[in-house]
Amino acid sequence: MQEDDLNPIQFEVLSTLRVPEDWRPLDPGVVAAVESLLVETLAPLRGRFTAENPLRINKNGLSTVHGCEKFHVEQKRQPFAWNVNTVRGTIVHKAVELLLNWRGPVTPADVVDEAIASIADNPRESASDFLDQLPAAQMAELRGAVMSAVTNFVDCFPPLKRQWRPLVEYSVLYDLFDKSVQFNTRMDLVIGQPGRRVLIDLKTGRVTPTHRDDLRYYALIETLRTRQAPRLLASYSLDSARLDEEEVSEGVLQAAVRRTAAGAIAIAELQLKSREPRVRPGMQCRWCPVAGECAEGQRHLREMAGGDDDEA
Ligand code: SF4
């Protein structure tokens, strides 16, 4: 497809993703400085974990521990269970992966059916059993929701050219202190070569400020692993076809170090049970497994619902 064939939204997204003429990569010294800052801040963790039993840090852990620590601890205790929302995201990502190598005209319905089948028919996919047992009506609803997101992607995101070197579900691992502290990432979509990459998070819901934090974490780990900073971070909402982008700067990487280090230390302290988790009410109270027995959470939920707390 030529640029002239793009619709206005696709053109706008492409313009945002394009490398500006005056863009210059970050100085290589920034990588060493950022790594030193991370190592220095995480020094208290040295020797507390082992390569066999490492401290594992990922996007979700950082996000929950910076929200409510008690929620973070309790959620970890719960066995993971698929639901329609989480499986929706997984199928959408699979559909985008299929789109990268799709030959011939793209019909979202065909791509979605293939994506559902490739997950449902693959016993190694943990969502397979969940999809198998989903009642027909819920499956139809799920298919509709996935279709809407995939159609938005096809209609609003510029077609991904091979020369952009797009990667889907791109995983990166970085470790410190003899592999005793491990940082994992899995990025939805990566475009470009190391040193000028664009890291994109595909969102099936609203784009919120925490998405920027997630992407900054990805940028930090990508920088430390490839020794070159990516160029741009972007959250793309598949529902609203909106792109929220941020250029990677030294300041962005330093902010990522501070948040990652503070989160990693908190996760370690909670895992080692060296202190009690702190309670911080927020949006997560709505799906917190211990909300029923948490006074702060209940108060927050009543306030969110517009209730008068004095009546409680
Ligand atoms: S209900 Fe809210 S404040 Fe209480 S533990 Fe859960 S998330 Fe934290």
mmCIF file with all atom_site columns, C-alpha atoms in Angstrom, residues 105-293:
data_model
loop_
_atom_site.group_PDB
_atom_site.id
_atom_site.type_symbol
_atom_site.label_atom_id
_atom_site.label_alt_id
_atom_site.label_comp_id
_atom_site.label_asym_id
_atom_site.label_entity_id
_atom_site.label_seq_id
_atom_site.pdbx_PDB_ins_code
_atom_site.Cartn_x
_atom_site.Cartn_y
_atom_site.Cartn_z
_atom_site.occupancy
_atom_site.B_iso_or_equiv
_atom_site.pdbx_formal_charge
_atom_site.auth_seq_id
_atom_site.auth_comp_id
_atom_site.auth_asym_id
_atom_site.auth_atom_id
_atom_site.pdbx_PDB_model_num
ATOM 1   C CA . PRO A 1 105 ? -6.751  -9.331  1.177  1.00 0.00 ? 105 PRO A CA 1
ATOM 2   C CA . VAL A 1 106 ? -7.310  -8.823  4.899  1.00 0.00 ? 106 VAL A CA 1
ATOM 3   C CA . THR A 1 107 ? -10.782 -9.591  6.181  1.00 0.00 ? 107 THR A CA 1
ATOM 4   C CA . PRO A 1 108 ? -10.924 -9.019  9.962  1.00 0.00 ? 108 PRO A CA 1
ATOM 5   C CA . ALA A 1 109 ? -13.481 -11.836 10.436 1.00 0.00 ? 109 ALA A CA 1
ATOM 6   C CA . ASP A 1 110 ? -11.101 -14.382 8.865  1.00 0.00 ? 110 ASP A CA 1
ATOM 7   C CA . VAL A 1 111 ? -8.129  -13.163 10.897 1.00 0.00 ? 111 VAL A CA 1
ATOM 8   C CA . VAL A 1 112 ? -10.161 -13.280 14.123 1.00 0.00 ? 112 VAL A CA 1
ATOM 9   C CA . ASP A 1 113 ? -11.413 -16.810 13.419 1.00 0.00 ? 113 ASP A CA 1
ATOM 10  C CA . GLU A 1 114 ? -7.855  -17.970 12.726 1.00 0.00 ? 114 GLU A CA 1
ATOM 11  C CA . ALA A 1 115 ? -6.626  -16.289 15.910 1.00 0.00 ? 115 ALA A CA 1
ATOM 12  C CA . ILE A 1 116 ? -9.319  -17.922 18.041 1.00 0.00 ? 116 ILE A CA 1
ATOM 13  C CA . ALA A 1 117 ? -8.695  -21.319 16.442 1.00 0.00 ? 117 ALA A CA 1
ATOM 14  C CA . SER A 1 118 ? -4.928  -21.102 16.867 1.00 0.00 ? 118 SER A CA 1
ATOM 15  C CA . ILE A 1 119 ? -5.363  -20.513 20.609 1.00 0.00 ? 119 ILE A CA 1
ATOM 16  C CA . ALA A 1 120 ? -8.312  -22.855 21.195 1.00 0.00 ? 120 ALA A CA 1
ATOM 17  C CA . ASP A 1 121 ? -6.713  -25.729 19.255 1.00 0.00 ? 121 ASP A CA 1
ATOM 18  C CA . ASN A 1 122 ? -3.305  -25.409 20.838 1.00 0.00 ? 122 ASN A CA 1
ATOM 19  C CA . PRO A 1 123 ? -3.114  -27.429 24.076 1.00 0.00 ? 123 PRO A CA 1
ATOM 20  C CA . ARG A 1 124 ? 0.049   -25.527 25.025 1.00 0.00 ? 124 ARG A CA 1
ATOM 21  C CA . GLU A 1 125 ? -1.927  -22.269 25.142 1.00 0.00 ? 125 GLU A CA 1
ATOM 22  C CA . SER A 1 126 ? -3.249  -21.854 28.676 1.00 0.00 ? 126 SER A CA 1
ATOM 23  C CA . ALA A 1 127 ? -6.355  -20.047 27.352 1.00 0.00 ? 127 ALA A CA 1
ATOM 24  C CA . SER A 1 128 ? -7.279  -23.116 25.292 1.00 0.00 ? 128 SER A CA 1
ATOM 25  C CA . ASP A 1 129 ? -9.359  -24.808 28.039 1.00 0.00 ? 129 ASP A CA 1
ATOM 26  C CA . PHE A 1 130 ? -11.085 -21.548 28.908 1.00 0.00 ? 130 PHE A CA 1
ATOM 27  C CA . LEU A 1 131 ? -12.164 -21.055 25.280 1.00 0.00 ? 131 LEU A CA 1
ATOM 28  C CA . ASP A 1 132 ? -13.262 -24.687 24.975 1.00 0.00 ? 132 ASP A CA 1
ATOM 29  C CA . GLN A 1 133 ? -15.593 -24.330 27.937 1.00 0.00 ? 133 GLN A CA 1
ATOM 30  C CA . LEU A 1 134 ? -17.013 -20.932 27.040 1.00 0.00 ? 134 LEU A CA 1
ATOM 31  C CA . PRO A 1 135 ? -20.775 -21.077 26.377 1.00 0.00 ? 135 PRO A CA 1
ATOM 32  C CA . ALA A 1 136 ? -21.771 -20.285 22.772 1.00 0.00 ? 136 ALA A CA 1
ATOM 33  C CA . ALA A 1 137 ? -23.383 -16.938 23.642 1.00 0.00 ? 137 ALA A CA 1
ATOM 34  C CA . GLN A 1 138 ? -20.297 -15.704 25.517 1.00 0.00 ? 138 GLN A CA 1
ATOM 35  C CA . MET A 1 139 ? -18.061 -16.936 22.707 1.00 0.00 ? 139 MET A CA 1
ATOM 36  C CA . ALA A 1 140 ? -20.143 -14.940 20.225 1.00 0.00 ? 140 ALA A CA 1
ATOM 37  C CA . GLU A 1 141 ? -19.820 -11.863 22.447 1.00 0.00 ? 141 GLU A CA 1
ATOM 38  C CA . LEU A 1 142 ? -16.078 -12.390 22.772 1.00 0.00 ? 142 LEU A CA 1
ATOM 39  C CA . ARG A 1 143 ? -15.699 -12.833 19.023 1.00 0.00 ? 143 ARG A CA 1
ATOM 40  C CA . GLY A 1 144 ? -17.582 -9.576  18.475 1.00 0.00 ? 144 GLY A CA 1
ATOM 41  C CA . ALA A 1 145 ? -15.363 -7.692  20.917 1.00 0.00 ? 145 ALA A CA 1
ATOM 42  C CA . VAL A 1 146 ? -12.196 -9.055  19.312 1.00 0.00 ? 146 VAL A CA 1
ATOM 43  C CA . MET A 1 147 ? -13.554 -8.268  15.857 1.00 0.00 ? 147 MET A CA 1
ATOM 44  C CA . SER A 1 148 ? -14.166 -4.673  16.829 1.00 0.00 ? 148 SER A CA 1
ATOM 45  C CA . ALA A 1 149 ? -10.566 -4.235  18.087 1.00 0.00 ? 149 ALA A CA 1
ATOM 46  C CA . VAL A 1 150 ? -9.034  -5.994  15.064 1.00 0.00 ? 150 VAL A CA 1
ATOM 47  C CA . THR A 1 151 ? -11.184 -4.031  12.607 1.00 0.00 ? 151 THR A CA 1
ATOM 48  C CA . ASN A 1 152 ? -10.055 -0.816  14.305 1.00 0.00 ? 152 ASN A CA 1
ATOM 49  C CA . PHE A 1 153 ? -6.446  -1.922  13.985 1.00 0.00 ? 153 PHE A CA 1
ATOM 50  C CA . VAL A 1 154 ? -6.815  -2.773  10.289 1.00 0.00 ? 154 VAL A CA 1
ATOM 51  C CA . ASP A 1 155 ? -8.717  0.437   9.555  1.00 0.00 ? 155 ASP A CA 1
ATOM 52  C CA . CYS A 1 156 ? -6.681  2.862   11.645 1.00 0.00 ? 156 CYS A CA 1
ATOM 53  C CA . PHE A 1 157 ? -3.111  1.554   11.965 1.00 0.00 ? 157 PHE A CA 1
ATOM 54  C CA . PRO A 1 158 ? -0.905  1.860   8.871  1.00 0.00 ? 158 PRO A CA 1
ATOM 55  C CA . PRO A 1 159 ? -0.173  -1.571  7.347  1.00 0.00 ? 159 PRO A CA 1
ATOM 56  C CA . LEU A 1 160 ? 3.065   -2.892  8.822  1.00 0.00 ? 160 LEU A CA 1
ATOM 57  C CA . LYS A 1 161 ? 5.748   -3.096  6.142  1.00 0.00 ? 161 LYS A CA 1
ATOM 58  C CA . ARG A 1 162 ? 8.333   -5.889  6.305  1.00 0.00 ? 162 ARG A CA 1
ATOM 59  C CA . GLN A 1 163 ? 11.212  -3.405  6.130  1.00 0.00 ? 163 GLN A CA 1
ATOM 60  C CA . TRP A 1 164 ? 10.000  -1.912  9.428  1.00 0.00 ? 164 TRP A CA 1
ATOM 61  C CA . ARG A 1 165 ? 11.042  -5.229  11.013 1.00 0.00 ? 165 ARG A CA 1
ATOM 62  C CA . PRO A 1 166 ? 7.873   -5.525  13.107 1.00 0.00 ? 166 PRO A CA 1
ATOM 63  C CA . LEU A 1 167 ? 7.972   -7.945  16.026 1.00 0.00 ? 167 LEU A CA 1
ATOM 64  C CA . VAL A 1 168 ? 4.955   -9.073  18.024 1.00 0.00 ? 168 VAL A CA 1
ATOM 65  C CA . GLU A 1 169 ? 5.088   -10.282 21.630 1.00 0.00 ? 169 GLU A CA 1
ATOM 66  C CA . TYR A 1 170 ? 8.772   -9.414  21.766 1.00 0.00 ? 170 TYR A CA 1
ATOM 67  C CA . SER A 1 171 ? 10.340  -10.662 25.030 1.00 0.00 ? 171 SER A CA 1
ATOM 68  C CA . VAL A 1 172 ? 13.419  -9.220  26.665 1.00 0.00 ? 172 VAL A CA 1
ATOM 69  C CA . LEU A 1 173 ? 15.217  -10.434 29.782 1.00 0.00 ? 173 LEU A CA 1
ATOM 70  C CA . TYR A 1 174 ? 17.815  -8.470  31.710 1.00 0.00 ? 174 TYR A CA 1
ATOM 71  C CA . ASP A 1 175 ? 19.388  -9.521  34.979 1.00 0.00 ? 175 ASP A CA 1
ATOM 72  C CA . LEU A 1 176 ? 21.618  -8.195  37.734 1.00 0.00 ? 176 LEU A CA 1
ATOM 73  C CA . PHE A 1 177 ? 23.702  -9.569  40.593 1.00 0.00 ? 177 PHE A CA 1
ATOM 74  C CA . ASP A 1 178 ? 24.573  -12.957 39.040 1.00 0.00 ? 178 ASP A CA 1
ATOM 75  C CA . LYS A 1 179 ? 21.053  -13.507 37.697 1.00 0.00 ? 179 LYS A CA 1
ATOM 76  C CA . SER A 1 180 ? 19.533  -13.174 41.165 1.00 0.00 ? 180 SER A CA 1
ATOM 77  C CA . VAL A 1 181 ? 17.372  -10.220 40.107 1.00 0.00 ? 181 VAL A CA 1
ATOM 78  C CA . GLN A 1 182 ? 15.634  -10.707 36.766 1.00 0.00 ? 182 GLN A CA 1
ATOM 79  C CA . PHE A 1 183 ? 13.628  -8.194  34.773 1.00 0.00 ? 183 PHE A CA 1
ATOM 80  C CA . ASN A 1 184 ? 11.199  -9.511  32.157 1.00 0.00 ? 184 ASN A CA 1
ATOM 81  C CA . THR A 1 185 ? 9.253   -7.693  29.505 1.00 0.00 ? 185 THR A CA 1
ATOM 82  C CA . ARG A 1 186 ? 6.962   -8.768  26.731 1.00 0.00 ? 186 ARG A CA 1
ATOM 83  C CA . MET A 1 187 ? 6.153   -5.964  24.314 1.00 0.00 ? 187 MET A CA 1
ATOM 84  C CA . ASP A 1 188 ? 3.078   -6.139  22.124 1.00 0.00 ? 188 ASP A CA 1
ATOM 85  C CA . LEU A 1 189 ? 4.594   -4.632  19.008 1.00 0.00 ? 189 LEU A CA 1
ATOM 86  C CA . VAL A 1 190 ? 8.088   -3.394  18.211 1.00 0.00 ? 190 VAL A CA 1
ATOM 87  C CA . ILE A 1 191 ? 9.009   -1.596  15.002 1.00 0.00 ? 191 ILE A CA 1
ATOM 88  C CA . GLY A 1 192 ? 12.470  -0.784  13.694 1.00 0.00 ? 192 GLY A CA 1
ATOM 89  C CA . GLN A 1 193 ? 16.008  -1.853  14.422 1.00 0.00 ? 193 GLN A CA 1
ATOM 90  C CA . PRO A 1 194 ? 17.780  -1.627  17.802 1.00 0.00 ? 194 PRO A CA 1
ATOM 91  C CA . GLY A 1 195 ? 18.755  1.917   18.634 1.00 0.00 ? 195 GLY A CA 1
ATOM 92  C CA . ARG A 1 196 ? 15.764  3.486   16.887 1.00 0.00 ? 196 ARG A CA 1
ATOM 93  C CA . ARG A 1 197 ? 12.956  1.149   17.845 1.00 0.00 ? 197 ARG A CA 1
ATOM 94  C CA . VAL A 1 198 ? 9.393   2.160   18.549 1.00 0.00 ? 198 VAL A CA 1
ATOM 95  C CA . LEU A 1 199 ? 7.853   0.157   21.404 1.00 0.00 ? 199 LEU A CA 1
ATOM 96  C CA . ILE A 1 200 ? 4.089   -0.072  21.140 1.00 0.00 ? 200 ILE A CA 1
ATOM 97  C CA . ASP A 1 201 ? 1.595   -1.322  23.696 1.00 0.00 ? 201 ASP A CA 1
ATOM 98  C CA . LEU A 1 202 ? -1.714  -2.300  22.117 1.00 0.00 ? 202 LEU A CA 1
ATOM 99  C CA . LYS A 1 203 ? -4.513  -1.527  24.531 1.00 0.00 ? 203 LYS A CA 1
ATOM 100 C CA . THR A 1 204 ? -7.971  -3.026  24.421 1.00 0.00 ? 204 THR A CA 1
ATOM 101 C CA . GLY A 1 205 ? -9.239  -0.491  26.966 1.00 0.00 ? 205 GLY A CA 1
ATOM 102 C CA . ARG A 1 206 ? -8.625  3.119   27.922 1.00 0.00 ? 206 ARG A CA 1
ATOM 103 C CA . VAL A 1 207 ? -5.108  4.521   27.709 1.00 0.00 ? 207 VAL A CA 1
ATOM 104 C CA . THR A 1 208 ? -4.268  5.615   31.275 1.00 0.00 ? 208 THR A CA 1
ATOM 105 C CA . PRO A 1 209 ? -1.189  7.360   32.755 1.00 0.00 ? 209 PRO A CA 1
ATOM 106 C CA . THR A 1 210 ? 0.109   4.008   34.097 1.00 0.00 ? 210 THR A CA 1
ATOM 107 C CA . HIS A 1 211 ? 0.541   2.857   30.499 1.00 0.00 ? 211 HIS A CA 1
ATOM 108 C CA . ARG A 1 212 ? 3.346   5.383   30.151 1.00 0.00 ? 212 ARG A CA 1
ATOM 109 C CA . ASP A 1 213 ? 5.027   3.880   33.202 1.00 0.00 ? 213 ASP A CA 1
ATOM 110 C CA . ASP A 1 214 ? 4.721   0.409   31.648 1.00 0.00 ? 214 ASP A CA 1
ATOM 111 C CA . LEU A 1 215 ? 6.325   1.605   28.434 1.00 0.00 ? 215 LEU A CA 1
ATOM 112 C CA . ARG A 1 216 ? 9.099   3.423   30.277 1.00 0.00 ? 216 ARG A CA 1
ATOM 113 C CA . TYR A 1 217 ? 9.900   0.147   32.030 1.00 0.00 ? 217 TYR A CA 1
ATOM 114 C CA . TYR A 1 218 ? 10.052  -1.571  28.634 1.00 0.00 ? 218 TYR A CA 1
ATOM 115 C CA . ALA A 1 219 ? 12.319  1.197   27.343 1.00 0.00 ? 219 ALA A CA 1
ATOM 116 C CA . LEU A 1 220 ? 14.671  0.790   30.286 1.00 0.00 ? 220 LEU A CA 1
ATOM 117 C CA . ILE A 1 221 ? 15.002  -2.991  29.893 1.00 0.00 ? 221 ILE A CA 1
ATOM 118 C CA . GLU A 1 222 ? 15.368  -2.725  26.101 1.00 0.00 ? 222 GLU A CA 1
ATOM 119 C CA . THR A 1 223 ? 18.089  -0.088  26.597 1.00 0.00 ? 223 THR A CA 1
ATOM 120 C CA . LEU A 1 224 ? 19.999  -2.187  29.109 1.00 0.00 ? 224 LEU A CA 1
ATOM 121 C CA . ARG A 1 225 ? 19.770  -5.336  27.026 1.00 0.00 ? 225 ARG A CA 1
ATOM 122 C CA . THR A 1 226 ? 20.610  -3.926  23.591 1.00 0.00 ? 226 THR A CA 1
ATOM 123 C CA . ARG A 1 227 ? 22.834  -1.149  25.003 1.00 0.00 ? 227 ARG A CA 1
ATOM 124 C CA . GLN A 1 228 ? 20.885  1.274   22.788 1.00 0.00 ? 228 GLN A CA 1
ATOM 125 C CA . ALA A 1 229 ? 17.815  3.236   23.786 1.00 0.00 ? 229 ALA A CA 1
ATOM 126 C CA . PRO A 1 230 ? 14.651  2.904   21.715 1.00 0.00 ? 230 PRO A CA 1
ATOM 127 C CA . ARG A 1 231 ? 13.443  6.055   19.991 1.00 0.00 ? 231 ARG A CA 1
ATOM 128 C CA . LEU A 1 232 ? 9.763   6.256   20.820 1.00 0.00 ? 232 LEU A CA 1
ATOM 129 C CA . LEU A 1 233 ? 7.181   4.729   23.155 1.00 0.00 ? 233 LEU A CA 1
ATOM 130 C CA . ALA A 1 234 ? 3.531   4.560   22.199 1.00 0.00 ? 234 ALA A CA 1
ATOM 131 C CA . SER A 1 235 ? 0.281   3.195   23.635 1.00 0.00 ? 235 SER A CA 1
ATOM 132 C CA . TYR A 1 236 ? -2.241  2.507   20.926 1.00 0.00 ? 236 TYR A CA 1
ATOM 133 C CA . SER A 1 237 ? -5.866  2.151   21.964 1.00 0.00 ? 237 SER A CA 1
ATOM 134 C CA . LEU A 1 238 ? -7.591  -0.388  19.751 1.00 0.00 ? 238 LEU A CA 1
ATOM 135 C CA . ASP A 1 239 ? -10.953 0.916   20.950 1.00 0.00 ? 239 ASP A CA 1
ATOM 136 C CA . SER A 1 240 ? -10.449 4.622   20.275 1.00 0.00 ? 240 SER A CA 1
ATOM 137 C CA . ALA A 1 241 ? -7.681  4.316   17.612 1.00 0.00 ? 241 ALA A CA 1
ATOM 138 C CA . ARG A 1 242 ? -5.713  6.841   19.667 1.00 0.00 ? 242 ARG A CA 1
ATOM 139 C CA . LEU A 1 243 ? -1.927  6.875   19.899 1.00 0.00 ? 243 LEU A CA 1
ATOM 140 C CA . ASP A 1 244 ? -0.274  8.290   23.004 1.00 0.00 ? 244 ASP A CA 1
ATOM 141 C CA . GLU A 1 245 ? 3.425   8.652   22.337 1.00 0.00 ? 245 GLU A CA 1
ATOM 142 C CA . GLU A 1 246 ? 6.519   9.757   24.236 1.00 0.00 ? 246 GLU A CA 1
ATOM 143 C CA . GLU A 1 247 ? 10.037  10.229  22.953 1.00 0.00 ? 247 GLU A CA 1
ATOM 144 C CA . VAL A 1 248 ? 12.737  8.380   24.887 1.00 0.00 ? 248 VAL A CA 1
ATOM 145 C CA . SER A 1 249 ? 15.116  10.782  26.612 1.00 0.00 ? 249 SER A CA 1
ATOM 146 C CA . GLU A 1 250 ? 17.673  10.444  29.375 1.00 0.00 ? 250 GLU A CA 1
ATOM 147 C CA . GLY A 1 251 ? 15.076  11.888  31.767 1.00 0.00 ? 251 GLY A CA 1
ATOM 148 C CA . VAL A 1 252 ? 12.533  9.244   30.744 1.00 0.00 ? 252 VAL A CA 1
ATOM 149 C CA . LEU A 1 253 ? 15.063  6.474   31.394 1.00 0.00 ? 253 LEU A CA 1
ATOM 150 C CA . GLN A 1 254 ? 16.055  7.953   34.744 1.00 0.00 ? 254 GLN A CA 1
ATOM 151 C CA . ALA A 1 255 ? 12.393  8.162   35.768 1.00 0.00 ? 255 ALA A CA 1
ATOM 152 C CA . ALA A 1 256 ? 12.036  4.502   34.740 1.00 0.00 ? 256 ALA A CA 1
ATOM 153 C CA . VAL A 1 257 ? 15.041  3.573   36.889 1.00 0.00 ? 257 VAL A CA 1
ATOM 154 C CA . ARG A 1 258 ? 13.574  5.328   39.943 1.00 0.00 ? 258 ARG A CA 1
ATOM 155 C CA . ARG A 1 259 ? 10.150  3.677   39.582 1.00 0.00 ? 259 ARG A CA 1
ATOM 156 C CA . THR A 1 260 ? 11.597  0.251   38.716 1.00 0.00 ? 260 THR A CA 1
ATOM 157 C CA . ALA A 1 261 ? 14.082  0.316   41.583 1.00 0.00 ? 261 ALA A CA 1
ATOM 158 C CA . ALA A 1 262 ? 11.527  1.505   44.158 1.00 0.00 ? 262 ALA A CA 1
ATOM 159 C CA . GLY A 1 263 ? 9.077   -1.153  42.937 1.00 0.00 ? 263 GLY A CA 1
ATOM 160 C CA . ALA A 1 264 ? 11.694  -3.919  42.921 1.00 0.00 ? 264 ALA A CA 1
ATOM 161 C CA . ILE A 1 265 ? 12.763  -3.090  46.481 1.00 0.00 ? 265 ILE A CA 1
ATOM 162 C CA . ALA A 1 266 ? 9.143   -3.061  47.662 1.00 0.00 ? 266 ALA A CA 1
ATOM 163 C CA . ILE A 1 267 ? 8.448   -6.397  45.915 1.00 0.00 ? 267 ILE A CA 1
ATOM 164 C CA . ALA A 1 268 ? 11.571  -7.885  47.512 1.00 0.00 ? 268 ALA A CA 1
ATOM 165 C CA . GLU A 1 269 ? 10.642  -6.656  51.006 1.00 0.00 ? 269 GLU A CA 1
ATOM 166 C CA . LEU A 1 270 ? 7.135   -8.095  50.667 1.00 0.00 ? 270 LEU A CA 1
ATOM 167 C CA . GLN A 1 271 ? 8.415   -11.370 49.261 1.00 0.00 ? 271 GLN A CA 1
ATOM 168 C CA . LEU A 1 272 ? 10.956  -11.678 52.086 1.00 0.00 ? 272 LEU A CA 1
ATOM 169 C CA . LYS A 1 273 ? 8.214   -10.670 54.565 1.00 0.00 ? 273 LYS A CA 1
ATOM 170 C CA . SER A 1 274 ? 10.521  -8.076  56.089 1.00 0.00 ? 274 SER A CA 1
ATOM 171 C CA . ARG A 1 275 ? 7.574   -5.708  56.574 1.00 0.00 ? 275 ARG A CA 1
ATOM 172 C CA . GLU A 1 276 ? 3.817   -5.561  56.294 1.00 0.00 ? 276 GLU A CA 1
ATOM 173 C CA . PRO A 1 277 ? 2.255   -4.473  52.986 1.00 0.00 ? 277 PRO A CA 1
ATOM 174 C CA . ARG A 1 278 ? 0.917   -0.905  52.876 1.00 0.00 ? 278 ARG A CA 1
ATOM 175 C CA . VAL A 1 279 ? -2.681  -0.287  51.932 1.00 0.00 ? 279 VAL A CA 1
ATOM 176 C CA . ARG A 1 280 ? -3.394  2.280   49.217 1.00 0.00 ? 280 ARG A CA 1
ATOM 177 C CA . PRO A 1 281 ? -7.000  2.440   48.012 1.00 0.00 ? 281 PRO A CA 1
ATOM 178 C CA . GLY A 1 282 ? -7.577  3.076   44.336 1.00 0.00 ? 282 GLY A CA 1
ATOM 179 C CA . MET A 1 283 ? -9.263  1.763   41.225 1.00 0.00 ? 283 MET A CA 1
ATOM 180 C CA . GLN A 1 284 ? -7.960  -1.722  41.996 1.00 0.00 ? 284 GLN A CA 1
ATOM 181 C CA . CYS A 1 285 ? -10.263 -1.974  45.054 1.00 0.00 ? 285 CYS A CA 1
ATOM 182 C CA . ARG A 1 286 ? -13.032 -2.858  42.597 1.00 0.00 ? 286 ARG A CA 1
ATOM 183 C CA . TRP A 1 287 ? -11.440 -6.207  41.741 1.00 0.00 ? 287 TRP A CA 1
ATOM 184 C CA . CYS A 1 288 ? -9.364  -6.763  44.881 1.00 0.00 ? 288 CYS A CA 1
ATOM 185 C CA . PRO A 1 289 ? -9.715  -10.312 46.263 1.00 0.00 ? 289 PRO A CA 1
ATOM 186 C CA . VAL A 1 290 ? -9.786  -9.014  49.884 1.00 0.00 ? 290 VAL A CA 1
ATOM 187 C CA . ALA A 1 291 ? -11.979 -5.954  49.325 1.00 0.00 ? 291 ALA A CA 1
ATOM 188 C CA . GLY A 1 292 ? -14.721 -7.448  51.503 1.00 0.00 ? 292 GLY A CA 1
ATOM 189 C CA . GLU A 1 293 ? -12.528 -7.381  54.604 1.00 0.00 ? 293 GLU A CA 1
#
